[in-house]
Coordinates of C-alpha atoms in Angstrom, one line a residue:
M76 CA 0.0 0.0 0.0
I77 CA 1.3 3.5 -0.9
G78 CA 2.0 5.7 2.1
I79 CA 0.2 9.0 2.3
E80 CA 3.4 11.0 2.2
S81 CA 4.6 9.2 -1.0
L82 CA 1.2 9.7 -2.6
Y83 CA 1.1 13.4 -1.7
S84 CA 4.6 13.9 -3.0
R85 CA 3.7 12.4 -6.4
I86 CA 0.5 14.3 -6.7
K87 CA 2.2 17.5 -5.7
S88 CA 4.8 16.9 -8.4
I89 CA 2.1 16.4 -11.1
I90 CA 0.4 19.7 -10.1
E91 CA 3.6 21.7 -10.0
E92 CA 4.6 20.4 -13.4
A93 CA 1.2 21.2 -14.9
R94 CA 1.4 24.7 -13.5
T95 CA 4.8 25.2 -14.9
N96 CA 3.7 24.0 -18.3
V97 CA 0.6 26.3 -18.2
L98 CA 2.8 29.3 -17.3
R99 CA 5.3 28.5 -20.0
T100 CA 2.4 28.3 -22.6
V101 CA 1.0 31.6 -21.4
N102 CA 4.4 33.3 -21.7
T103 CA 5.0 31.8 -25.1
E104 CA 1.7 33.0 -26.4
M105 CA 2.2 36.5 -24.9
V106 CA 5.6 36.8 -26.7
R107 CA 4.0 35.5 -29.9
A108 CA 1.3 38.1 -29.7
Y109 CA 3.7 40.9 -29.0
W110 CA 5.9 39.9 -31.9
L111 CA 2.9 40.0 -34.2
I112 CA 1.9 43.4 -32.9
G113 CA 5.5 44.6 -33.5
R114 CA 5.3 43.3 -37.0
E115 CA 2.1 45.3 -37.6
L116 CA 3.8 48.4 -36.4
V117 CA 6.9 47.9 -38.6
E118 CA 5.5 46.4 -41.7
V119 CA 2.0 48.0 -41.9
Q120 CA 2.6 51.4 -40.4
Q121 CA 6.2 51.8 -41.5
K122 CA 6.1 49.7 -44.7
G123 CA 9.0 47.7 -43.5
K124 CA 11.3 50.5 -42.7
G125 CA 13.4 50.5 -39.6
R126 CA 12.5 54.1 -38.5
A127 CA 9.0 55.1 -37.6
P128 CA 7.6 58.0 -39.6
Y129 CA 4.9 58.5 -37.1
G130 CA 5.4 60.3 -33.8
K131 CA 4.5 59.8 -30.1
E132 CA 0.9 60.9 -30.8
L133 CA 0.1 57.8 -32.8
L134 CA 1.6 55.4 -30.4
G135 CA 0.0 57.3 -27.5
S136 CA -3.4 57.2 -29.1
L137 CA -3.1 53.5 -29.9
A138 CA -1.8 52.7 -26.4
D139 CA -4.8 54.6 -24.8
R140 CA -7.3 52.6 -26.8
L141 CA -5.6 49.3 -26.1
H142 CA -5.1 50.0 -22.5
G143 CA -8.8 50.9 -22.1
E144 CA -9.8 47.6 -23.5
F145 CA -7.0 45.1 -22.6
G146 CA -5.3 46.6 -19.5
K147 CA -2.0 48.0 -18.4
G148 CA 0.3 45.8 -20.6
F149 CA -0.3 48.1 -23.6
T150 CA 1.5 51.3 -22.8
S151 CA 3.3 53.3 -25.5
T152 CA 6.6 52.1 -24.0
N153 CA 5.6 48.5 -24.3
L154 CA 4.5 49.1 -27.9
K155 CA 7.9 50.4 -28.6
Y156 CA 9.4 47.2 -27.2
M157 CA 7.1 45.1 -29.3
R158 CA 8.3 46.9 -32.4
L159 CA 11.9 46.4 -31.2
L160 CA 11.2 42.7 -30.6
F161 CA 10.2 42.3 -34.3
L162 CA 13.2 44.3 -35.5
T163 CA 15.6 42.3 -33.3
Y164 CA 14.1 38.9 -34.0
P165 CA 12.6 39.0 -37.5
R166 CA 12.6 35.2 -37.6
L167 CA 11.1 34.6 -34.2
L168 CA 8.0 33.3 -36.0
S169 CA 8.5 31.8 -39.4
D170 CA 5.2 31.5 -41.2
K171 CA 2.3 33.8 -41.9
K172 CA 0.2 32.2 -39.2
G173 CA 2.8 32.9 -36.6
H174 CA 3.5 29.3 -35.6
A175 CA 6.6 28.9 -33.5
V176 CA 9.6 27.1 -35.0
R177 CA 11.6 24.6 -33.0
D178 CA 15.1 24.4 -34.3
E179 CA 17.8 23.7 -31.8
S180 CA 20.6 24.3 -34.3
A181 CA 19.7 28.0 -34.6
P182 CA 20.3 29.6 -31.3
V183 CA 19.2 33.1 -32.4
G184 CA 15.9 34.1 -34.0
I185 CA 13.7 31.2 -32.8
L186 CA 10.9 31.6 -30.2
N187 CA 12.3 30.2 -26.9
P188 CA 9.4 28.8 -24.8
N189 CA 11.6 29.1 -21.7
L190 CA 11.8 32.9 -21.9
A191 CA 9.1 35.3 -20.9
W192 CA 8.3 38.7 -22.3
T193 CA 10.3 40.3 -19.6
H194 CA 13.4 38.3 -20.7
Y195 CA 12.9 39.3 -24.4
R196 CA 12.5 43.0 -23.4
L197 CA 15.9 42.9 -21.9
L198 CA 17.5 40.9 -24.8
T199 CA 16.3 43.5 -27.3
K200 CA 18.5 46.1 -25.6
I201 CA 21.7 44.2 -26.7
D202 CA 23.1 45.4 -30.0
S203 CA 25.5 42.5 -30.6
S204 CA 23.7 39.4 -31.9
V205 CA 26.6 37.3 -30.6
A206 CA 26.2 38.6 -27.0
R207 CA 22.4 38.3 -27.3
S208 CA 22.7 34.7 -28.3
F209 CA 24.9 34.0 -25.4
Y210 CA 22.6 35.5 -22.8
E211 CA 19.6 33.8 -24.3
I212 CA 21.3 30.4 -24.0
E213 CA 22.6 31.0 -20.5
A214 CA 19.2 32.3 -19.3
T215 CA 17.6 29.1 -20.5
K216 CA 20.4 26.8 -19.2
N217 CA 20.4 28.4 -15.7
R218 CA 16.7 29.2 -15.5
W219 CA 17.5 32.8 -14.8
S220 CA 14.6 35.1 -13.8
S221 CA 14.4 38.3 -15.8
R222 CA 15.9 40.1 -12.7
E223 CA 18.9 37.7 -12.8
L224 CA 19.3 38.1 -16.5
D225 CA 19.3 41.9 -16.1
R226 CA 22.0 41.6 -13.4
Q227 CA 24.3 39.4 -15.6
M228 CA 23.9 41.8 -18.5
N229 CA 24.7 44.8 -16.4
S230 CA 27.8 43.0 -14.9
L231 CA 29.0 42.4 -18.5
L232 CA 29.2 38.7 -18.0
Y233 CA 29.7 37.9 -21.7
E234 CA 32.4 40.5 -22.0
R235 CA 34.2 39.2 -18.9
L236 CA 34.1 35.6 -20.2
A237 CA 35.1 36.6 -23.7
K238 CA 37.9 39.0 -23.0
S239 CA 40.6 36.3 -22.4
R240 CA 39.4 33.8 -25.1
Q241 CA 40.5 33.2 -28.6
K242 CA 38.2 34.1 -31.5
K243 CA 37.0 30.5 -31.9
E244 CA 36.2 30.2 -28.2
V245 CA 34.2 33.5 -28.3
L246 CA 32.1 32.3 -31.2
A247 CA 31.5 29.1 -29.2
L248 CA 30.1 31.2 -26.4
A249 CA 27.5 32.6 -28.8
R250 CA 26.6 29.2 -30.2
R251 CA 26.6 27.0 -27.1
G252 CA 26.8 29.3 -24.1
Q253 CA 29.4 28.8 -21.4
E254 CA 30.8 25.3 -21.5
I255 CA 32.8 24.1 -18.5
Q256 CA 35.2 21.4 -19.4
K257 CA 38.4 22.6 -17.5
P258 CA 39.0 24.8 -14.5
E259 CA 39.8 28.0 -16.5
D260 CA 36.3 27.8 -18.1
A261 CA 34.7 28.4 -14.7
I262 CA 36.9 31.4 -13.7
K263 CA 36.1 35.0 -14.5
D264 CA 38.3 38.0 -14.2
P265 CA 37.1 40.3 -12.7
F266 CA 34.3 39.0 -10.4
V267 CA 31.6 41.6 -9.8
L268 CA 30.3 41.8 -6.2
E269 CA 28.2 44.9 -6.5
F270 CA 25.3 43.1 -4.7
L271 CA 27.3 43.3 -1.4
K272 CA 26.7 47.1 -1.4
I273 CA 30.0 47.6 0.3
P274 CA 31.8 50.9 -0.3
E275 CA 35.3 50.8 -1.7
T276 CA 37.4 51.8 1.2
P277 CA 41.0 50.9 2.4
R278 CA 39.5 50.1 5.8
L279 CA 37.7 47.0 4.5
V280 CA 38.9 43.8 6.3
E281 CA 38.7 40.2 5.0
S282 CA 36.3 39.0 7.7
K283 CA 33.8 41.7 6.7
L284 CA 34.1 40.7 3.1
E285 CA 33.7 37.0 3.9
E286 CA 30.6 37.7 6.1
A287 CA 29.0 39.9 3.4
L288 CA 29.5 37.1 0.8
L289 CA 27.9 34.5 3.0
N290 CA 25.0 36.8 3.8
N291 CA 24.5 37.1 0.1
L292 CA 25.4 33.5 -0.8
Q293 CA 22.6 33.0 -3.4
Q294 CA 23.8 36.0 -5.4
F295 CA 27.5 35.0 -4.9
L296 CA 26.7 31.6 -6.3
L297 CA 25.0 33.3 -9.3
E298 CA 28.2 35.3 -9.9
L299 CA 30.4 32.3 -9.5
G300 CA 28.4 30.5 -12.1
R301 CA 27.0 27.0 -12.8
G302 CA 28.3 24.1 -10.8
F303 CA 29.5 25.7 -7.6
S304 CA 28.2 24.3 -4.3
F305 CA 29.1 25.9 -0.9
I306 CA 30.8 23.5 1.6
D307 CA 32.4 25.4 4.4
R308 CA 34.0 28.7 5.7
Q309 CA 37.2 29.1 7.7
Q310 CA 38.0 25.4 7.3
R311 CA 41.0 24.6 9.5
L312 CA 44.0 22.7 8.1
T313 CA 46.6 21.5 10.7
L314 CA 50.2 20.7 9.8
D315 CA 52.4 19.5 12.6
G316 CA 50.6 21.7 15.1
D317 CA 50.4 24.8 12.9
H318 CA 46.9 25.8 11.9
F319 CA 45.8 27.4 8.6
Y320 CA 42.3 28.5 7.6
V321 CA 40.8 28.4 4.1
D322 CA 38.3 31.3 3.8
L323 CA 35.7 29.5 1.6
V324 CA 35.4 26.0 0.4
F325 CA 33.2 25.0 -2.6
Y326 CA 32.8 21.9 -4.6
H327 CA 32.3 22.1 -8.4
A328 CA 29.8 19.5 -9.6
I329 CA 30.7 19.7 -13.3
L330 CA 34.5 19.7 -12.8
K331 CA 34.2 17.3 -9.9
C332 CA 36.8 19.0 -7.7
Y333 CA 37.1 21.1 -4.6
V334 CA 37.5 24.9 -5.2
L335 CA 39.3 26.8 -2.4
I336 CA 38.8 30.5 -2.3
D337 CA 41.1 32.9 -0.4
L338 CA 39.9 36.5 0.0
K339 CA 42.3 39.5 0.0
V340 CA 41.3 43.1 0.5
T341 CA 44.6 44.4 -1.0
K342 CA 46.8 43.8 -4.0
L343 CA 48.1 40.3 -4.5
M344 CA 51.4 39.5 -2.8
H345 CA 53.7 36.7 -3.8
G346 CA 53.2 35.0 -0.4
D347 CA 49.4 34.7 -1.1
L348 CA 50.2 32.4 -4.0
G349 CA 52.5 30.3 -1.8
Q350 CA 49.8 30.0 0.8
M351 CA 47.2 28.9 -1.8
Q352 CA 49.7 26.3 -3.2
L353 CA 49.9 24.9 0.4
Y354 CA 46.1 24.7 0.6
V355 CA 45.7 23.0 -2.7
N356 CA 48.5 20.4 -2.0
Y357 CA 47.0 19.6 1.4
Y358 CA 43.5 19.1 0.0
D359 CA 44.8 16.8 -2.7
E360 CA 46.6 14.7 -0.2
H361 CA 44.1 14.6 2.7
R362 CA 40.6 15.6 1.5
R363 CA 40.4 14.5 -2.1
T364 CA 38.6 11.2 -2.5
E365 CA 38.3 8.7 -5.3
G366 CA 36.5 10.3 -8.3
D367 CA 37.6 13.8 -7.4
N368 CA 39.8 15.7 -9.8
P369 CA 42.7 17.8 -8.6
T370 CA 41.8 20.7 -6.2
V371 CA 41.5 24.2 -7.7
G372 CA 42.5 27.4 -5.8
L373 CA 41.1 30.8 -6.5
I374 CA 42.5 34.0 -4.9
L375 CA 40.2 37.0 -5.1
C376 CA 42.0 40.3 -4.7
T377 CA 41.6 44.0 -5.5
D378 CA 44.6 44.0 -7.9
K379 CA 47.4 41.8 -9.1
N380 CA 50.7 42.0 -10.9
E381 CA 50.5 39.6 -13.9
A382 CA 54.3 39.1 -13.9
V383 CA 54.3 38.0 -10.3
V384 CA 51.5 35.5 -10.9
R385 CA 53.3 34.2 -14.0
Y386 CA 56.7 33.7 -12.3
M387 CA 55.3 32.3 -9.1
L388 CA 53.0 29.7 -10.8
G389 CA 55.1 28.9 -13.8
K390 CA 54.0 27.8 -17.2
G391 CA 51.0 25.5 -17.7
N392 CA 49.4 26.2 -14.3
R393 CA 45.8 25.0 -14.4
R394 CA 45.0 24.7 -10.7
I395 CA 45.6 28.1 -9.1
F396 CA 43.9 31.3 -10.4
V397 CA 44.0 34.9 -9.4
S398 CA 41.0 37.2 -10.2
R399 CA 40.3 40.7 -9.2
Y400 CA 36.9 41.6 -7.7
K401 CA 35.0 44.8 -8.1
L402 CA 32.5 46.2 -5.7
H403 CA 30.7 48.1 -8.5
L404 CA 29.4 47.2 -11.9
P405 CA 32.2 47.6 -14.4
T406 CA 32.0 49.6 -17.7
E407 CA 33.0 48.2 -21.0
E408 CA 35.8 50.7 -21.1
E409 CA 37.2 49.3 -17.8
L410 CA 37.2 45.8 -19.2
I411 CA 39.0 47.0 -22.4
R412 CA 41.7 48.7 -20.3
E413 CA 42.1 45.5 -18.2
L414 CA 42.4 43.3 -21.4
R415 CA 45.0 45.7 -22.8
R416 CA 47.0 45.5 -19.6
E417 CA 46.9 41.7 -19.5
L418 CA 48.0 41.5 -23.2
S419 CA 50.8 44.0 -22.5
A420 CA 52.0 41.9 -19.5
M421 CA 51.9 38.7 -21.5
S422 CA 53.9 40.1 -24.3
K423 CA 56.8 41.2 -22.2
P424 CA 60.0 39.1 -22.3
R425 CA 60.1 36.3 -19.8

């Protein structure tokens, strides 16, 4: 006989799945309708031209009538986004009847049933089709809410992942999203921690930074990316009576390895790299179990000297990484300056 708890759990699962499917259908039909409205505005009123010959008066009058009959979703601002949706995704619906096309080989331009109108509104703000494709794939993979998508766009996630990659790898980001096959695929530089709402001050101490990260663990995990699971804080390692403490310990489910994070509120020092090397070696010898890959170390600091990192770690290091963190959302210009600085450091004689 089936127990009441087991039966309840199975019925609950059925109801939740049905509600999810209904919501997905509603969202898809809403986007479909808005795309068709956008097509009317572009093709009928503008005769297919990109720029609208009519002014705010026409959109305002249309919005007033639609709002009066169908509700608040039909403001003039929303009508502008509907028009932009059609211009941004001209192939979102393929035939004259507006039926959605399912084609997994084409990441851009196909109606995505997992994205709501609020997602599409954000995606239309991205000029680059390559970056737009990346965010669409990642939002689907990670089930980002529109708020999470907005945050990742504002933190320039695509640019941060793309800035240190070769051209082929950048194109792969657009086609398949972020693929994590080796430790460097999971590491960003810089990390953006604006959600901590901590002012940038020389008086910041590591314990306060650590506490703030743990108080905002869900957002920190979003910034770290897919695969990270929190294990422990201030984990003690004892070597012949001497105690050392790892600030944060994570496990990466995709890479199948421990990730040790050390927090620094100053510029990286060479001793910080030696300390992390000790942590990684200890973990490999005493904590790593069968099936685990080699431990990865990540130092988060305010600044770093690329030459110091290169000479301390040597060539071919794939286990210890140093990334800066920012307590504010970066600008694209800042990322460009950082990329140029990295390229300059790499090109110097060794």
